[in-house]
PDB file of C-alpha atoms in Angstrom:
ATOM      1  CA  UNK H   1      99.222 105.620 119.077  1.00 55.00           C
ATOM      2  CA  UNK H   2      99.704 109.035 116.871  1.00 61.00           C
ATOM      3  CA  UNK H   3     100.594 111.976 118.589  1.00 68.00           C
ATOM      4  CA  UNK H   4      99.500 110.955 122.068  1.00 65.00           C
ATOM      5  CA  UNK H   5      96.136 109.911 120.848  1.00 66.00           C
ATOM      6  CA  UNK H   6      94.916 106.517 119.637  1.00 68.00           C
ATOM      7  CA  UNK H   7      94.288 106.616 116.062  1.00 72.00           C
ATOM      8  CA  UNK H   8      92.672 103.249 115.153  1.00 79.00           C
ATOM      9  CA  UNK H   9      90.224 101.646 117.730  1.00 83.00           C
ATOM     10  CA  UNK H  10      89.831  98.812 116.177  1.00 89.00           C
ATOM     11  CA  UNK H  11      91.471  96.229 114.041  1.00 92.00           C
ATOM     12  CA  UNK H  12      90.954  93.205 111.908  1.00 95.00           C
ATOM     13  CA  UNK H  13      93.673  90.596 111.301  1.00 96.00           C
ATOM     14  CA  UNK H  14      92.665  88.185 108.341  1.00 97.00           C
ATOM     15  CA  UNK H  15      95.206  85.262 108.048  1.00 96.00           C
ATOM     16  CA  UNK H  16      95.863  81.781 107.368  1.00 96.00           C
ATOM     17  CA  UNK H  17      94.400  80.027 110.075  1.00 95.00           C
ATOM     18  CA  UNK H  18      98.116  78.102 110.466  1.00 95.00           C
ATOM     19  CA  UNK H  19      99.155  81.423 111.710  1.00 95.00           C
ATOM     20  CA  UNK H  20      96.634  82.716 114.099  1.00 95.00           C
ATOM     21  CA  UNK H  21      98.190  81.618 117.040  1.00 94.00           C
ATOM     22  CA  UNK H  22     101.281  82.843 115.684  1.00 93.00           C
ATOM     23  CA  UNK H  23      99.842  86.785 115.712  1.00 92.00           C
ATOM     24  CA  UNK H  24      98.086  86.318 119.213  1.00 89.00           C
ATOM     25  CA  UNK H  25     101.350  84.959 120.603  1.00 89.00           C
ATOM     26  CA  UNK H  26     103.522  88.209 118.804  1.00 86.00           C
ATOM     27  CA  UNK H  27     100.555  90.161 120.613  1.00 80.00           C
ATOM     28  CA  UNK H  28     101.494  88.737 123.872  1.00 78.00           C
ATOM     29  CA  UNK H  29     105.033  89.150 123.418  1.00 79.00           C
ATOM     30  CA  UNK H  30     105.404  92.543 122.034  1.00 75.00           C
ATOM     31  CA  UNK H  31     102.400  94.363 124.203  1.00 71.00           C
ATOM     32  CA  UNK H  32     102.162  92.428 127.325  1.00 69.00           C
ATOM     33  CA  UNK H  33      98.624  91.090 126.395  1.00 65.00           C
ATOM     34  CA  UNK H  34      97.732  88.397 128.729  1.00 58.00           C
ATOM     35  CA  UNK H  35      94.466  88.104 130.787  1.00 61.00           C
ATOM     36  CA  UNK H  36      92.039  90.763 129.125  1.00 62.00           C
ATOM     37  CA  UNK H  37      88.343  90.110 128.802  1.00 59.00           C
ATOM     38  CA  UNK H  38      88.188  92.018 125.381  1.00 66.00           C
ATOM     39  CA  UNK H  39      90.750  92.945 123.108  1.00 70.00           C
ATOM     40  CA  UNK H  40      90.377  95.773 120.380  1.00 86.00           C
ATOM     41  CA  UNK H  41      91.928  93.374 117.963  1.00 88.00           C
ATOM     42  CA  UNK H  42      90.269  90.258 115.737  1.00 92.00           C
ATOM     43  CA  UNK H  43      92.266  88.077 114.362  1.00 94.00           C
ATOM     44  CA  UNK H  44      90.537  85.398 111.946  1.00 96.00           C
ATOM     45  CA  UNK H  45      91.522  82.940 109.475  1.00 96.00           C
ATOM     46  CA  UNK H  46      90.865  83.583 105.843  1.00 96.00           C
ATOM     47  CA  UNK H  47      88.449  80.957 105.358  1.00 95.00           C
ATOM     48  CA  UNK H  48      86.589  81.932 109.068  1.00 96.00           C
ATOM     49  CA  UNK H  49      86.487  85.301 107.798  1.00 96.00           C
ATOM     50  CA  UNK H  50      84.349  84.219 104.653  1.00 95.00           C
ATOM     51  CA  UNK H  51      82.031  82.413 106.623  1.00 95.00           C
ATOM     52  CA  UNK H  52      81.457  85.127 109.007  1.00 95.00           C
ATOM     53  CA  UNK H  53      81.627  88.032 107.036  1.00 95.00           C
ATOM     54  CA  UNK H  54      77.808  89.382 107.292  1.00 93.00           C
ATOM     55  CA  UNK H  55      78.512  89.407 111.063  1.00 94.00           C
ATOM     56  CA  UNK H  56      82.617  91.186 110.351  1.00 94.00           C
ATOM     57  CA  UNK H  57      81.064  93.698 108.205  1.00 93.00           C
ATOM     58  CA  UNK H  58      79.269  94.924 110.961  1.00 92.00           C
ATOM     59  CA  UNK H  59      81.858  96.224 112.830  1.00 92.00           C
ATOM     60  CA  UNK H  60      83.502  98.797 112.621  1.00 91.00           C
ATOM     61  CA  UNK H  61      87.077  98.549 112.033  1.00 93.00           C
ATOM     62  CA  UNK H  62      89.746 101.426 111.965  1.00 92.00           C
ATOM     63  CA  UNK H  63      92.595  99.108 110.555  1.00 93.00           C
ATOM     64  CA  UNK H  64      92.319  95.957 108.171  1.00 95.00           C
ATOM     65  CA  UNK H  65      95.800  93.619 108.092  1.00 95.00           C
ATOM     66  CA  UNK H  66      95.872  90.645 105.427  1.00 95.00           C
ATOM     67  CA  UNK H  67      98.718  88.546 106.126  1.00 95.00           C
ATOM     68  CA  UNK H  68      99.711  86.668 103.516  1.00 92.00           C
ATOM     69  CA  UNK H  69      97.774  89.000 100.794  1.00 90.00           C
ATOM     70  CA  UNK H  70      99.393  87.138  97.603  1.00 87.00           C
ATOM     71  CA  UNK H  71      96.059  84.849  98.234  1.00 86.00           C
ATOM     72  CA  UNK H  72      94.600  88.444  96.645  1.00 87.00           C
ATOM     73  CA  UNK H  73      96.238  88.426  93.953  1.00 84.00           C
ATOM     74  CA  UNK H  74      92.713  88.580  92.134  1.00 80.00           C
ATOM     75  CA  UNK H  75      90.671  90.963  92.416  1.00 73.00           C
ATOM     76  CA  UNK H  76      87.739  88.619  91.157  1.00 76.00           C
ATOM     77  CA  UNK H  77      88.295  85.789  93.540  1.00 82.00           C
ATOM     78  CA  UNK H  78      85.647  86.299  96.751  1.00 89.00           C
ATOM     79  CA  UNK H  79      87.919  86.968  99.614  1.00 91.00           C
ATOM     80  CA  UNK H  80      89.462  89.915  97.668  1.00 90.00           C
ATOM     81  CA  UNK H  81      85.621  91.365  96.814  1.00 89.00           C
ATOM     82  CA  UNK H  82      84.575  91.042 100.585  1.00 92.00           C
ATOM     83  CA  UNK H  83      87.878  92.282 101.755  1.00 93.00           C
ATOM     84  CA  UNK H  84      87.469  95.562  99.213  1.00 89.00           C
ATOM     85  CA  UNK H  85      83.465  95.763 101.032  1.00 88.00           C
ATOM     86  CA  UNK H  86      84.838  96.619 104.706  1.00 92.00           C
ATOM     87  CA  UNK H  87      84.409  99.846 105.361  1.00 88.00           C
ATOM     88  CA  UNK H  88      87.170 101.227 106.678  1.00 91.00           C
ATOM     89  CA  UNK H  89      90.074 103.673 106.775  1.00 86.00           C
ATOM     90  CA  UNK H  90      93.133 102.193 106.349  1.00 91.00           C
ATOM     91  CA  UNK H  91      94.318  98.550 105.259  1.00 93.00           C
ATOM     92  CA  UNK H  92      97.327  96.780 105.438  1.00 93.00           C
ATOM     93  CA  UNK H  93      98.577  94.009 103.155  1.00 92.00           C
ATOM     94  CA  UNK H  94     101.638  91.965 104.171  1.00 91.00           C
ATOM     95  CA  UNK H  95     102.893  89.695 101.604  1.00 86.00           C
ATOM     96  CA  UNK H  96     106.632  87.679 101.172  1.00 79.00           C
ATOM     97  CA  UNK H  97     106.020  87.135  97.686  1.00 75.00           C
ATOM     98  CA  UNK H  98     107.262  89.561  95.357  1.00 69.00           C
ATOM     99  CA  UNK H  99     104.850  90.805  93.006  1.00 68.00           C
ATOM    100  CA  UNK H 100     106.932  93.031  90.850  1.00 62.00           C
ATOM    101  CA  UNK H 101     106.906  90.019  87.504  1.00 70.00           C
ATOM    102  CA  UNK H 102     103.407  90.441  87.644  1.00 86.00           C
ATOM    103  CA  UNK H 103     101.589  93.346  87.060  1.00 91.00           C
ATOM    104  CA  UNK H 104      97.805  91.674  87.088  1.00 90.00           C
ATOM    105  CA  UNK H 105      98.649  90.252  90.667  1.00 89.00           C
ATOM    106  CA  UNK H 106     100.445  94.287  91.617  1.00 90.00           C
ATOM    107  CA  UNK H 107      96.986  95.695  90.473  1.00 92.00           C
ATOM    108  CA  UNK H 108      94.787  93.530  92.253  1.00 90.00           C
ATOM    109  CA  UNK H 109      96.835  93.690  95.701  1.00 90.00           C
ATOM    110  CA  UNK H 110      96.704  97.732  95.169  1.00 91.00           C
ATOM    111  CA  UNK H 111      93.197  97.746  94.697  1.00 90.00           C
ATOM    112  CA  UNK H 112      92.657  95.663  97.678  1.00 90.00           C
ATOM    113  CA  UNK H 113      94.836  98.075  99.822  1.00 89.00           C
ATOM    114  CA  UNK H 114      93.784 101.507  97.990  1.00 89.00           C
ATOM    115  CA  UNK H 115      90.535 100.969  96.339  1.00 88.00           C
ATOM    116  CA  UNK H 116      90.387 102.846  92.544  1.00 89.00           C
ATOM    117  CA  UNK H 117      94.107 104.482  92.416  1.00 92.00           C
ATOM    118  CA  UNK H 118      94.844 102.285  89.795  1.00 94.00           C
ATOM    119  CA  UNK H 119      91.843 102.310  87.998  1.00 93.00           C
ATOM    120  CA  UNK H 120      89.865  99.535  86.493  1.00 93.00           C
ATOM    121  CA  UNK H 121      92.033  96.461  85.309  1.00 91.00           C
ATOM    122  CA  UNK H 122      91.774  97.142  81.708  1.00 94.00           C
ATOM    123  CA  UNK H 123      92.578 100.632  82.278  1.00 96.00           C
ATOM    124  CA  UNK H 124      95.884  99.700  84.041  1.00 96.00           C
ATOM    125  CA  UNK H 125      96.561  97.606  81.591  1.00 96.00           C
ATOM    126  CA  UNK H 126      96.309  99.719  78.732  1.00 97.00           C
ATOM    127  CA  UNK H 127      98.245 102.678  80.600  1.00 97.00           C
ATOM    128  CA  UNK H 128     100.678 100.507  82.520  1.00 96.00           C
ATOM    129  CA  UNK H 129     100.791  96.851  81.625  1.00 96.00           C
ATOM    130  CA  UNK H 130     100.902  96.704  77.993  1.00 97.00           C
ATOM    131  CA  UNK H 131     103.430  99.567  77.496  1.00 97.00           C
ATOM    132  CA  UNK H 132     105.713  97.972  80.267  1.00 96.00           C
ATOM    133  CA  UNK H 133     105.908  94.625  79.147  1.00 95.00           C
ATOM    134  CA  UNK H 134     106.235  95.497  75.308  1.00 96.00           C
ATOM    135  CA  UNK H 135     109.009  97.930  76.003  1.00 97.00           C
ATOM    136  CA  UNK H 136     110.811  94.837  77.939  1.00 95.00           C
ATOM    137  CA  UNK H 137     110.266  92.562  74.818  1.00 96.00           C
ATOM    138  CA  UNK H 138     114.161  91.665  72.641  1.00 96.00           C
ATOM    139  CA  UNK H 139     112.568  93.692  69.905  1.00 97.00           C
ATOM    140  CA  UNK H 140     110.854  96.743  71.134  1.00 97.00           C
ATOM    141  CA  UNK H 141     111.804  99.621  69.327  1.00 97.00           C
ATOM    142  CA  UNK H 142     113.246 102.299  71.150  1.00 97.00           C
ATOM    143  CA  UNK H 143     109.883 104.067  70.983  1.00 97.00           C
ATOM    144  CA  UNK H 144     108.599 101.364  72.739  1.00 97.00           C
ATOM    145  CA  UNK H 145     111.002 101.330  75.182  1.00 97.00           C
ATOM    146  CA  UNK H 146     111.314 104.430  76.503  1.00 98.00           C
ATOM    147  CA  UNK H 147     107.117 104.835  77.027  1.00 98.00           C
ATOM    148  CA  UNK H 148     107.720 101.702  78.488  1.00 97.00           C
ATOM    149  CA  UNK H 149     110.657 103.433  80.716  1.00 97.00           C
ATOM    150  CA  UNK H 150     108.138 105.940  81.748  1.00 98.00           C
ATOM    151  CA  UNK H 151     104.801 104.779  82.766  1.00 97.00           C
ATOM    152  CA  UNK H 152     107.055 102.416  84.910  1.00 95.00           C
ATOM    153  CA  UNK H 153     108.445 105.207  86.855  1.00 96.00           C
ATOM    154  CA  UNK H 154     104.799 106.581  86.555  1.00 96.00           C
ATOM    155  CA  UNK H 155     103.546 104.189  88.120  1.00 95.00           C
ATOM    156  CA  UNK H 156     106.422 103.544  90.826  1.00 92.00           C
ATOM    157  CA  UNK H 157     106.204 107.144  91.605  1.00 93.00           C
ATOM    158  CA  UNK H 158     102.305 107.069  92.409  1.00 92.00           C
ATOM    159  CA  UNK H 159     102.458 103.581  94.379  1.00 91.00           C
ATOM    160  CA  UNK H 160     105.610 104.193  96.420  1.00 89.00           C
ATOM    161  CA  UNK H 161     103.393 106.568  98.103  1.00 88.00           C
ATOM    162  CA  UNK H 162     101.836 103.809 100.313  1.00 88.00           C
ATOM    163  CA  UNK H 163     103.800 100.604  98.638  1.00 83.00           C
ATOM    164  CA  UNK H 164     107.098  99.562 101.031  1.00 81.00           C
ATOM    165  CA  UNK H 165     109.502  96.861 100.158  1.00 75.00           C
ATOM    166  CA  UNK H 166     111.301  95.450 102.827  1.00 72.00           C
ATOM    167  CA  UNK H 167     114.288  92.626 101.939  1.00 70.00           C
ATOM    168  CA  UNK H 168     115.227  90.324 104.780  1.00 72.00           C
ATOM    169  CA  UNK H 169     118.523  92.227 104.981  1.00 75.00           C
ATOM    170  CA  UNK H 170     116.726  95.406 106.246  1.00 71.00           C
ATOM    171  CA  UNK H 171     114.485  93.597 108.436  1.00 71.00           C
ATOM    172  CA  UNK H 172     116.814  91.842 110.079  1.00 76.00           C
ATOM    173  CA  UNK H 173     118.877  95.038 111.055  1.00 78.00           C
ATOM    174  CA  UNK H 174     115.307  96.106 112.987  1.00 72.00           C
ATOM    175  CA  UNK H 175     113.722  93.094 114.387  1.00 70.00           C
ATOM    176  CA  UNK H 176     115.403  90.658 117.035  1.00 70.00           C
ATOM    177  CA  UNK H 177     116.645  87.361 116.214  1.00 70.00           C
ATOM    178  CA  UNK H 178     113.741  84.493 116.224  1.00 64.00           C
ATOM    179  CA  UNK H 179     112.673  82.976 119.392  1.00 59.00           C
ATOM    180  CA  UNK H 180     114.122  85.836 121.577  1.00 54.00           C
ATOM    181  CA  UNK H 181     111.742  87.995 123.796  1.00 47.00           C
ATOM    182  CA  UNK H 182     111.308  91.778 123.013  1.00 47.00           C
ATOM    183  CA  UNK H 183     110.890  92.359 126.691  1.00 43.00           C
ATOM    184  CA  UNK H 184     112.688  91.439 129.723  1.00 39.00           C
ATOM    185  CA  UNK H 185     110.855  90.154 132.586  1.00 38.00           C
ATOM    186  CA  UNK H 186     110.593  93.204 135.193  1.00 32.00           C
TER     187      UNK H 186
END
């Protein structure tokens, strides 16, 4: 909900299949959701997905979520490719793996989650990668360094836009401790 009004009617949840039972039961716990005939939520394994994805891709889903989304950390790999085909408006990648040592693997989850921003993969790496990493190398010159410097702020600046970073310190101070209930029983 947005401003009193449902904004996405639909969503998909692609995950491991070890943890879809895991999001049904946070479902259940967080909203209540018990004995419904239909839910406006689908939750399917990664490797379900790919073996169902003709019939996926034709719905129509406000909201994609891929837990787990350092399996994407390719954009040539076919999950990622039929993930980047669903049409829809927003998607969601949740990851506990950081991806800040590797710039190939930050591309590819950004393209996933914001189709083209980036640019192709040899673009970003001739704007981004390459400069970045040689102005990190023992002997860059200070030339080298500093346009290394600034296409990483470059390209901080235009990912932390829709890019959040969470540590387990700052989620902790939001979310209850494991295994307690979000709700009391009324």
């Amino acid at each position: 909900m947005y401003g009193g009004h449902c904004s996405v009617k639909r969503t998909l949840i692609i995950t491991p299949g070890s943890l879809v039972k895991n999001w049904s039961s946070e479902f259940r716990k967080w909203l209540g959701v018990y004995e419904q005939p239909s839910y406006p939520v689908m939750i399917i394994s990664y490797e379900m997905f790919l073996r169902s994805v003709e019939e996926v891709r034709n719905i129509k889903f406000g909201l994609v979520i891929c837990d787990e989304a350092h399996r994407l950390k390719n954009t040539t790999i076919k999950t990622a490719t039929m993930i980047s085909g669903l049409k829809t408006k927003r998607r969601i990648l949740l990851t506990g793996t950081p991806v800040q040592n590797d710039l190939k693997e930050f591309h590819s989850l950004v393209d996933v989650c914001n189709p083209g921003i980036l640019g192709t993969q040899s673009c970003f790496r001739r704007l981004y990668e390459e400069p970045i990493v040689h102005g990190q190398q023992p002997d860059a010159t200070s030339e080298e360094k500093l346009l290394g410097q600034t296409r990483a702020a470059e390209l901080n600046r235009l990912t932390s836009m829709f890019f959040l970073r969470r540590t387990s310190e700052v989620n902790s101070r939001y979310l209850p401790p494991k295994g307690t209930r979000a709700f009391n029983d009324m």
